[in-house]
Short mmCIF file of C-alpha atoms in Angstrom, two decimals:
data_model
loop_
_atom_site.label_atom_id
_atom_site.label_comp_id
_atom_site.label_asym_id
_atom_site.label_seq_id
_atom_site.Cartn_x
_atom_site.Cartn_y
_atom_site.Cartn_z
CA MET A 293 -0.01 -0.06 -0.01
CA ILE A 294 2.88 2.44 0.85
CA THR A 295 4.40 1.68 -2.55
CA GLN A 296 1.17 2.47 -4.29
CA LEU A 297 0.82 5.66 -2.39
CA ILE A 298 4.11 6.68 -3.51
CA PHE A 299 3.24 6.17 -7.14
CA VAL A 300 -0.02 8.20 -6.56
CA LEU A 301 1.88 11.09 -5.05
CA VAL A 302 4.66 10.97 -7.79
CA ALA A 303 1.86 11.05 -10.44
CA ILE A 304 0.46 14.28 -8.95
CA VAL A 305 3.75 15.88 -8.57
CA VAL A 306 4.91 15.13 -12.18
CA GLY A 307 1.36 16.14 -13.47
CA ALA A 308 1.57 19.58 -11.64
CA ARG A 309 4.98 20.12 -13.31
CA LEU A 310 3.66 19.30 -16.68
CA GLY A 311 0.82 21.87 -16.36
CA GLY A 312 -2.31 22.23 -18.37
CA ILE A 313 -3.80 18.77 -19.06
CA GLY A 314 -0.60 17.22 -17.62
CA LEU A 315 -2.12 16.67 -14.28
CA GLY A 316 -4.96 14.58 -15.82
CA VAL A 317 -2.77 12.48 -18.21
CA ALA A 318 -0.34 11.86 -15.35
CA GLY A 319 -3.19 10.64 -13.29
CA GLY A 320 -4.07 8.29 -16.06
CA LEU A 321 -0.45 6.95 -16.04
CA GLY A 322 -0.66 6.39 -12.32
CA LEU A 323 -3.94 4.59 -12.74
CA ALA A 324 -2.30 2.34 -15.36
CA VAL A 325 0.42 1.42 -12.76
CA LEU A 326 -2.07 0.72 -10.04
CA THR A 327 -4.21 -1.44 -12.42
CA PHE A 328 -1.65 -3.36 -14.44
CA GLY A 329 1.25 -3.21 -11.94
CA PHE A 330 -0.46 -3.78 -8.67
CA GLY A 331 -3.70 -5.45 -9.80
CA LEU A 332 -6.17 -2.96 -8.37
CA MET A 333 -9.51 -2.91 -10.00
CA PRO A 334 -10.34 0.61 -11.29
CA THR A 335 -13.36 2.21 -9.74
CA SER A 336 -15.92 3.87 -11.95
CA ALA A 337 -14.58 7.17 -13.55
CA PRO A 338 -15.96 10.45 -11.95
CA ILE A 339 -18.46 10.98 -14.82
CA ASP A 340 -20.95 12.98 -12.88
CA VAL A 341 -18.38 15.37 -11.76
CA ILE A 342 -16.95 15.66 -15.22
CA LEU A 343 -20.40 16.13 -16.87
CA MET A 344 -21.36 18.83 -14.29
CA ILE A 345 -18.19 20.73 -14.91
CA ALA A 346 -18.67 20.36 -18.66
CA ALA A 347 -22.27 21.59 -18.49
CA VAL A 348 -21.29 24.61 -16.32
CA ILE A 349 -18.42 25.45 -18.61
CA ALA A 350 -20.67 25.26 -21.60
CA ALA A 351 -23.01 27.89 -20.02
CA VAL A 352 -20.29 30.17 -18.89
CA SER A 353 -18.51 30.05 -22.24
CA CYS A 354 -21.74 30.96 -24.08
CA MET A 355 -22.36 33.81 -21.63
CA GLN A 356 -18.77 34.94 -22.32
CA ALA A 357 -19.24 34.86 -26.09
CA ALA A 358 -22.15 37.20 -25.69
CA GLY A 359 -20.02 39.63 -23.61
CA GLY A 360 -21.83 38.58 -20.34
CA LEU A 361 -18.58 37.67 -18.43
CA ASP A 362 -17.00 41.03 -19.39
CA TYR A 363 -20.17 42.77 -18.30
CA MET A 364 -20.09 40.99 -14.89
CA VAL A 365 -16.44 41.93 -14.51
CA SER A 366 -17.11 45.57 -15.28
CA VAL A 367 -19.98 45.64 -12.74
CA ALA A 368 -17.79 44.12 -10.00
CA GLU A 369 -14.84 46.38 -10.96
CA ARG A 370 -16.99 49.47 -10.41
CA PHE A 371 -17.74 48.27 -6.81
CA LEU A 372 -14.29 46.83 -6.02
CA ARG A 373 -12.39 50.13 -7.04
CA LYS A 374 -13.92 51.51 -3.92
CA HIS A 375 -13.25 48.40 -1.82
CA PRO A 376 -10.63 46.44 -3.80
CA ALA A 377 -9.96 43.72 -1.09
CA GLN A 378 -13.70 42.82 -0.70
CA ILE A 379 -13.75 40.06 -3.26
CA THR A 380 -11.66 38.01 -0.91
CA LEU A 381 -14.44 38.48 1.66
CA PHE A 382 -17.50 38.34 -0.59
CA SER A 383 -16.69 35.49 -2.94
CA PRO A 384 -16.26 32.84 -0.28
CA LEU A 385 -19.59 33.87 1.38
CA VAL A 386 -21.27 33.61 -2.02
CA CYS A 387 -19.92 30.16 -2.69
CA TYR A 388 -20.91 29.20 0.87
CA LEU A 389 -24.45 30.39 0.31
CA PHE A 390 -24.86 28.61 -3.02
CA THR A 391 -23.50 25.29 -1.48
CA PHE A 392 -25.65 25.70 1.55
CA LEU A 393 -28.79 25.95 -0.49
CA ALA A 394 -27.98 23.39 -3.20
CA GLY A 395 -26.42 20.70 -0.89
CA THR A 396 -23.47 20.26 -3.17
CA GLY A 397 -20.20 22.04 -3.58
CA HIS A 398 -20.20 21.57 -7.33
CA VAL A 399 -22.24 24.68 -7.69
CA ALA A 400 -18.99 26.52 -7.09
CA TYR A 401 -17.94 25.68 -10.69
CA SER A 402 -20.16 28.43 -12.05
CA LEU A 403 -18.58 31.04 -9.74
CA LEU A 404 -14.90 30.14 -10.04
CA PRO A 405 -14.24 31.54 -13.46
CA VAL A 406 -16.04 34.84 -12.56
CA ILE A 407 -14.06 35.14 -9.32
CA ALA A 408 -10.77 34.48 -11.15
CA GLU A 409 -11.64 37.16 -13.92
CA VAL A 410 -12.81 39.80 -11.34
CA ALA A 411 -9.74 39.41 -9.22
CA LYS A 412 -7.26 39.48 -12.12
CA GLU A 413 -8.90 42.66 -13.69
CA THR A 414 -8.98 44.49 -10.48
CA LYS A 415 -5.22 43.51 -9.92
CA ILE A 416 -6.03 41.42 -6.84
CA ARG A 417 -3.99 38.19 -6.50
CA PRO A 418 -6.68 35.54 -7.65
CA GLU A 419 -5.13 32.94 -5.26
CA ARG A 420 -6.73 34.87 -2.38
CA PRO A 421 -10.38 34.75 -3.24
CA LEU A 422 -10.17 31.43 -5.19
CA SER A 423 -8.49 29.42 -2.40
CA ILE A 424 -10.77 30.53 0.27
CA SER A 425 -13.90 30.23 -1.98
CA VAL A 426 -13.14 26.60 -2.67
CA ILE A 427 -12.73 26.06 1.06
CA ALA A 428 -16.05 27.85 1.77
CA SER A 429 -17.89 25.41 -0.73
CA GLN A 430 -16.52 22.49 1.25
CA GLN A 431 -17.30 23.88 4.64
CA ALA A 432 -20.82 24.69 3.63
CA ILE A 433 -21.51 20.93 2.97
CA THR A 434 -21.26 20.29 6.79
CA ALA A 435 -23.80 23.15 7.35
CA SER A 436 -26.35 22.41 4.58
CA PRO A 437 -29.54 20.81 5.82
CA ILE A 438 -29.88 18.72 2.59
CA SER A 439 -26.31 17.63 1.97
CA ALA A 440 -25.51 13.86 1.93
CA ALA A 441 -23.07 14.41 4.94
CA THR A 442 -25.60 16.11 7.23
CA VAL A 443 -28.30 13.61 6.46
CA ALA A 444 -25.86 10.78 7.23
CA LEU A 445 -24.93 12.30 10.51
CA LEU A 446 -28.53 12.94 11.45
CA SER A 447 -29.40 9.37 10.77
CA LEU A 448 -26.50 7.96 12.86
CA LEU A 449 -27.35 10.21 15.79
CA SER A 450 -31.13 9.49 15.76
CA PHE A 451 -30.76 6.95 18.57
CA ALA A 452 -30.02 9.98 20.81
CA ASP A 453 -33.01 12.03 19.66
CA VAL A 454 -30.72 14.52 17.91
CA SER A 455 -32.73 16.71 15.57
CA LEU A 456 -31.61 18.43 12.40
CA PHE A 457 -31.77 21.74 14.28
CA ASP A 458 -29.46 20.39 16.88
CA ILE A 459 -26.91 19.89 14.21
CA LEU A 460 -27.48 23.06 12.35
CA LYS A 461 -27.43 25.36 15.32
CA VAL A 462 -23.83 24.37 15.82
CA SER A 463 -22.56 23.64 12.29
CA ILE A 464 -23.96 26.82 10.47
CA PRO A 465 -22.35 29.40 12.85
CA ALA A 466 -19.17 27.26 13.34
CA THR A 467 -18.35 26.88 9.53
CA LEU A 468 -19.37 30.54 8.87
CA VAL A 469 -16.94 31.77 11.49
CA GLY A 470 -14.26 29.37 10.05
CA VAL A 471 -14.83 30.80 6.56
CA ILE A 472 -14.72 34.42 7.57
CA ILE A 473 -11.50 33.85 9.59
CA GLY A 474 -10.02 32.00 6.60
CA ALA A 475 -10.93 34.86 4.29
CA LEU A 476 -9.25 37.44 6.73
CA VAL A 477 -6.08 35.30 6.60
CA CYS A 478 -6.12 35.20 2.86
CA LEU A 479 -6.36 39.11 2.60
CA LYS A 480 -2.53 39.34 2.51
CA LYS A 481 -1.65 35.91 1.16
CA GLY A 482 1.25 35.87 -1.21
CA VAL A 483 2.81 38.91 -2.89
CA GLU A 484 0.66 41.46 -4.69
CA LEU A 485 -0.28 40.33 -8.14
CA GLU A 486 1.77 42.99 -10.06
CA LYS A 487 4.93 41.76 -8.18
CA ASP A 488 4.38 38.05 -8.66
CA PRO A 489 7.19 36.61 -10.83
CA ILE A 490 4.94 33.88 -12.24
CA TYR A 491 2.27 36.37 -13.29
CA LEU A 492 4.92 38.76 -14.76
CA LYS A 493 6.35 35.98 -16.80
CA ARG A 494 3.11 34.88 -18.18
CA LEU A 495 2.12 38.48 -18.98
CA SER A 496 5.49 38.97 -20.84
CA GLU A 497 4.92 35.84 -22.83
CA GLY A 498 1.46 36.90 -23.85
CA LEU A 499 -0.25 34.02 -22.02
CA ILE A 500 -2.59 36.42 -20.17
CA THR A 501 -5.17 38.28 -22.24
CA PRO A 502 -6.77 41.35 -20.51
CA SER A 503 -10.46 41.31 -20.44
CA THR A 504 -12.14 43.67 -22.88
CA SER A 505 -14.19 45.05 -20.02
CA ALA A 506 -11.13 46.78 -18.57
CA GLY A 507 -12.07 50.47 -17.98
CA ARG A 508 -15.45 50.00 -19.50
CA SER A 509 -18.70 51.20 -17.86
CA PRO A 510 -21.50 48.56 -17.41
CA GLY A 511 -23.65 50.86 -19.40
CA SER A 512 -21.51 50.46 -22.45
CA PHE A 513 -22.44 46.80 -22.93
CA ASP A 514 -25.34 45.99 -25.38
CA TRP A 515 -28.44 44.06 -24.36
CA ARG A 516 -26.90 40.73 -25.38
CA ALA A 517 -24.40 40.76 -22.57
CA LYS A 518 -26.93 41.70 -19.96
CA VAL A 519 -29.50 39.13 -21.21
CA SER A 520 -26.83 36.41 -21.09
CA VAL A 521 -25.92 37.30 -17.51
CA ALA A 522 -29.57 37.28 -16.52
CA LEU A 523 -30.18 33.88 -18.12
CA PHE A 524 -27.07 32.42 -16.51
CA LEU A 525 -28.17 33.79 -13.04
CA LEU A 526 -31.69 32.43 -13.56
CA ALA A 527 -30.20 29.00 -14.29
CA THR A 528 -28.03 29.16 -11.11
CA ILE A 529 -31.07 30.25 -9.03
CA LEU A 530 -33.05 27.32 -10.41
CA ILE A 531 -30.33 24.96 -9.38
CA VAL A 532 -30.33 26.29 -5.85
CA LEU A 533 -34.05 26.16 -5.67
CA PHE A 534 -34.13 22.51 -6.89
CA GLY A 535 -31.46 21.62 -4.43
CA SER A 536 -33.04 23.39 -1.43
CA ILE A 537 -36.62 22.24 -2.16
CA PRO A 538 -36.47 18.54 -3.26
CA ALA A 539 -40.23 18.44 -3.87
CA LEU A 540 -39.67 20.53 -7.06
CA ARG A 541 -37.60 17.69 -8.58
CA PRO A 542 -39.60 15.10 -10.60
CA ASP A 543 -40.14 11.55 -9.37
CA PHE A 544 -39.90 8.41 -11.43
CA ILE A 545 -40.96 4.88 -10.82
CA VAL A 546 -38.02 2.56 -11.52
CA LYS A 547 -38.64 -1.20 -10.84
CA GLY A 548 -41.52 -0.33 -8.48
CA GLU A 549 -39.50 2.11 -6.41
CA LEU A 550 -40.08 5.81 -6.43
CA ILE A 551 -36.88 7.65 -7.48
CA LYS A 552 -36.29 11.48 -7.28
CA LEU A 553 -34.16 13.13 -9.98
CA ASP A 554 -30.71 13.60 -8.52
CA MET A 555 -28.93 16.90 -8.29
CA PRO A 556 -26.01 16.09 -10.66
CA SER A 557 -28.64 15.48 -13.43
CA VAL A 558 -30.42 18.67 -12.44
CA ILE A 559 -27.32 20.73 -12.77
CA GLU A 560 -26.33 19.22 -16.08
CA ILE A 561 -29.76 19.64 -17.63
CA ILE A 562 -30.33 23.19 -16.55
CA MET A 563 -26.76 24.42 -17.44
CA LEU A 564 -27.00 22.84 -20.91
CA SER A 565 -30.38 24.36 -21.44
CA ALA A 566 -29.07 27.76 -20.28
CA ALA A 567 -26.17 27.44 -22.75
CA SER A 568 -28.55 26.75 -25.69
CA ILE A 569 -31.02 29.54 -24.71
CA ILE A 570 -28.18 31.95 -24.41
CA LEU A 571 -26.98 31.14 -27.93
CA LEU A 572 -30.41 31.24 -29.42
CA VAL A 573 -31.46 34.48 -27.74
CA THR A 574 -28.18 36.46 -28.26
CA GLY A 575 -27.56 35.29 -31.84
CA ASN A 576 -24.12 33.79 -31.11
CA ASP A 577 -22.81 30.44 -32.17
CA GLY A 578 -21.12 27.55 -30.38
CA VAL A 579 -17.91 27.99 -32.31
CA LYS A 580 -17.23 31.42 -30.80
CA ALA A 581 -18.05 30.11 -27.29
CA ALA A 582 -15.49 27.25 -27.70
CA LYS A 583 -12.70 29.69 -28.63
CA GLY A 584 -13.14 31.79 -25.28
CA SER A 585 -10.69 31.54 -22.51
CA VAL A 586 -13.21 29.98 -20.12
CA PHE A 587 -13.76 26.97 -22.31
CA GLY A 588 -10.06 26.18 -22.74
CA ALA A 589 -9.41 26.51 -19.00
CA GLY A 590 -12.54 24.53 -18.16
CA MET A 591 -11.62 21.72 -20.56
CA GLN A 592 -8.19 21.53 -18.87
CA ALA A 593 -9.88 21.05 -15.55
CA VAL A 594 -12.11 18.33 -17.02
CA ILE A 595 -9.11 16.25 -18.23
CA ALA A 596 -7.24 16.91 -15.00
CA ILE A 597 -10.11 15.65 -12.90
CA PHE A 598 -10.72 12.74 -15.09
CA GLY A 599 -7.26 11.22 -14.54
CA ILE A 600 -6.41 12.36 -11.02
CA ALA A 601 -9.75 11.77 -9.39
CA TRP A 602 -10.02 8.31 -11.00
CA MET A 603 -6.57 7.28 -9.86
CA GLY A 604 -7.09 8.54 -6.32
CA ASP A 605 -10.38 6.74 -5.88
CA THR A 606 -9.02 3.51 -7.25
CA PHE A 607 -6.23 3.66 -4.75
CA ILE A 608 -8.63 4.33 -1.87
CA GLN A 609 -11.10 1.65 -2.72
CA GLY A 610 -8.37 -0.92 -3.37
CA ASN A 611 -6.88 -0.36 0.13
CA LEU A 612 -10.01 0.69 2.05
CA ASP A 613 -9.92 -2.10 4.62
CA SER A 614 -6.24 -1.46 5.57
CA LEU A 615 -6.73 2.36 5.67
CA THR A 616 -10.00 2.07 7.71
CA GLY A 617 -8.51 -0.51 10.15
CA GLY A 618 -5.34 1.49 10.78
CA ILE A 619 -7.36 4.54 11.70
CA ASN A 620 -9.86 2.61 13.87
CA ASP A 621 -6.92 1.30 15.85
CA PHE A 622 -5.57 4.81 16.19
CA VAL A 623 -8.87 6.19 17.41
CA THR A 624 -9.53 3.30 19.80
CA ARG A 625 -6.26 4.02 21.62
CA MET A 626 -6.70 7.80 21.69
CA PRO A 627 -10.46 8.58 21.56
CA TRP A 628 -9.95 12.37 22.14
CA LEU A 629 -8.25 12.54 18.87
CA PHE A 630 -11.40 11.40 17.02
CA GLY A 631 -11.46 14.65 15.05
CA VAL A 632 -8.02 13.87 13.58
CA ALA A 633 -9.38 10.53 12.50
CA LEU A 634 -12.25 12.23 10.77
CA PHE A 635 -9.85 14.62 9.04
CA VAL A 636 -7.47 12.00 7.89
CA MET A 637 -10.14 9.73 6.63
CA SER A 638 -11.77 12.49 4.58
CA ILE A 639 -8.35 13.15 2.90
CA LEU A 640 -8.38 9.55 1.73
CA LEU A 641 -12.07 9.20 0.82
CA PHE A 642 -12.56 12.64 -0.86
CA SER A 643 -16.19 12.63 0.56
CA GLN A 644 -17.74 14.11 3.69
CA ALA A 645 -20.67 11.69 3.60
CA ALA A 646 -18.47 8.70 3.09
CA THR A 647 -16.24 9.75 6.02
CA VAL A 648 -19.36 10.23 8.25
CA ARG A 649 -20.65 6.77 7.39
CA ALA A 650 -17.36 5.15 7.89
CA ILE A 651 -16.06 6.70 11.09
CA VAL A 652 -18.93 8.20 13.03
CA PRO A 653 -20.20 4.71 14.12
CA LEU A 654 -16.87 4.10 15.75
CA GLY A 655 -17.20 7.41 17.72
CA ILE A 656 -20.69 6.26 18.85
CA ALA A 657 -19.34 2.92 19.88
CA LEU A 658 -16.59 4.55 21.83
CA GLY A 659 -19.25 6.35 23.73
CA LEU A 660 -18.48 9.91 22.59
CA ASN A 661 -21.12 12.45 23.38
CA PRO A 662 -23.50 13.11 20.29
CA MET A 663 -23.02 16.84 20.72
CA MET A 664 -19.16 16.29 20.62
CA LEU A 665 -19.56 14.44 17.35
CA ILE A 666 -21.52 17.44 15.94
CA ALA A 667 -18.82 19.87 17.07
CA LEU A 668 -16.15 17.60 15.30
CA PHE A 669 -18.34 17.41 12.11
CA PRO A 670 -16.43 20.03 10.15
CA ALA A 671 -13.34 17.86 10.66
CA VAL A 672 -14.59 15.78 7.62
CA ASN A 673 -13.64 18.74 5.29
CA GLY A 674 -10.06 17.52 4.88
CA TYR A 675 -10.01 16.69 1.25
CA PHE A 676 -8.41 19.91 0.33
CA PHE A 677 -5.22 18.52 1.94
CA LEU A 678 -4.10 16.78 -1.29
CA PRO A 679 -4.60 19.16 -4.25
CA ASN A 680 -6.56 16.74 -6.46
CA TYR A 681 -10.15 17.36 -5.58
CA PRO A 682 -12.30 18.57 -8.52
CA THR A 683 -13.02 22.08 -7.21
CA VAL A 684 -9.30 22.47 -6.29
CA VAL A 685 -8.17 21.42 -9.64
CA ALA A 686 -10.74 23.60 -11.40
CA ALA A 687 -9.73 26.63 -9.42
CA ILE A 688 -6.11 26.11 -10.36
CA ASN A 689 -6.97 25.86 -14.07
CA PHE A 690 -9.35 28.94 -14.00
CA ASP A 691 -6.58 31.20 -12.62
CA SER A 692 -4.65 32.22 -15.79
CA THR A 693 -2.24 34.25 -13.74
CA GLY A 694 -0.57 31.17 -12.17
CA THR A 695 -0.93 32.36 -8.54
CA THR A 696 -3.29 29.63 -7.65
CA LYS A 697 -1.11 26.44 -7.75
CA ILE A 698 0.25 23.29 -6.39
CA GLY A 699 3.62 24.00 -4.55
CA LYS A 700 7.01 22.50 -5.28
CA PHE A 701 6.61 20.17 -2.24
CA LEU A 702 2.96 19.13 -3.09
CA LEU A 703 1.50 20.04 0.24
CA ASN A 704 2.42 23.67 0.12
CA HIS A 705 -0.37 24.51 -2.26
CA SER A 706 -2.65 27.51 -2.38
CA PHE A 707 -5.58 25.86 -0.38
CA MET A 708 -3.49 24.47 2.67
CA ILE A 709 -3.47 27.58 4.85
CA PRO A 710 -7.07 28.64 4.26
CA GLY A 711 -8.32 25.07 4.62
CA LEU A 712 -6.48 24.42 7.88
CA VAL A 713 -7.52 27.75 9.36
CA ALA A 714 -11.17 27.45 8.33
CA THR A 715 -11.36 23.79 9.56
CA VAL A 716 -9.66 24.34 12.91
CA THR A 717 -11.69 27.51 13.60
CA ALA A 718 -14.91 25.78 12.74
CA ILE A 719 -14.08 22.83 15.04
CA ALA A 720 -13.00 25.30 17.94
CA THR A 721 -16.04 27.27 17.39
CA GLY A 722 -18.24 24.18 17.44
CA LEU A 723 -16.69 23.06 20.71
CA LEU A 724 -17.41 26.40 22.27
CA LEU A 725 -21.10 26.37 21.03
CA ILE A 726 -21.89 22.90 22.46
CA GLN A 727 -20.85 24.28 25.84
CA ILE A 728 -23.22 27.12 25.48
CA PHE A 729 -26.14 24.82 24.18
#
């Protein structure tokens, strides 16, 4: 297992050095080693994640082709010129809100390219808002009343008459405080954009194209740009509504069982529909949309996620018993470190819900107080630790300035500090709140 893990980490490092789609194809090579060299059975490819990203990219690209993205940047610039640092505070709160209402962090894909462009055009280091926005989308999962992780925890704690409100009254304020403190830490993260050597090198090589909205007033854009933004925002609002009000989603009878349309399908259908309607209403064509900067960056993210996520999931599933057993023994010896076990397991499983289902029963068996388990709930947000989760990879690829990145030593990536600060702060706040409640 250790040898396999070394191959996985080497694939990530090599892929990060290759850049672009290199992360994805290196992940594919690592998967080949795990499959043909070590005999691990490949898991299912992350198709839903890939398709969700592709659908969102299609909608954003069509909006960009109509001038909508430049229009949004110009509106944001007007406000940010008075408060230039506010995007680092506002963007994570927006990502948090969208995830909270939709129950999935994948809604952040529609916000990341906009955040990257706004930061770049206002000369704010994009790493700052992008890194904490990704972390905020993860933290909100453990505060959302409809997320799979929250539902799983509620089910496991039902024996103690724990209600959904009992969880939310701790998890919502705790994670919000964590995100806000993380955002404050990011305000001065890294050198200023105009002094960053990577950005200056890319700029001199012509790899960074300034947005056409620079210096333009929002009123100078024609109706097509504004309509494309309205249609895109409407699509996003619909996704939030379908995620927060499950009764709005259609039901189907499959083999005698009533099945509700899942959120990945909802996101894919709505975003593809929005892309089509934007093209039809604004009179643009799909060729122009595919030539935009958003489409190129988005497709790089898709390839990267395809290879890296598939490789990581195959490694975890192939060694799940050994990994789980090791952590179980660790927690049994030191039950007060149960939060560490949740954090470590989430790094390996890349899923809050899976971590809750795998580890929380052990905490219950150890006799941990249910309110203690609720306070430690944000610890399952550890999958930022290794920089190969889809939203992490997407944020890196959307940042054309190169400031959001995987570090030379793998773990010194852009998301490590805001992730640790937000998670530790959320847990500490949760521990304080359960004393009050």
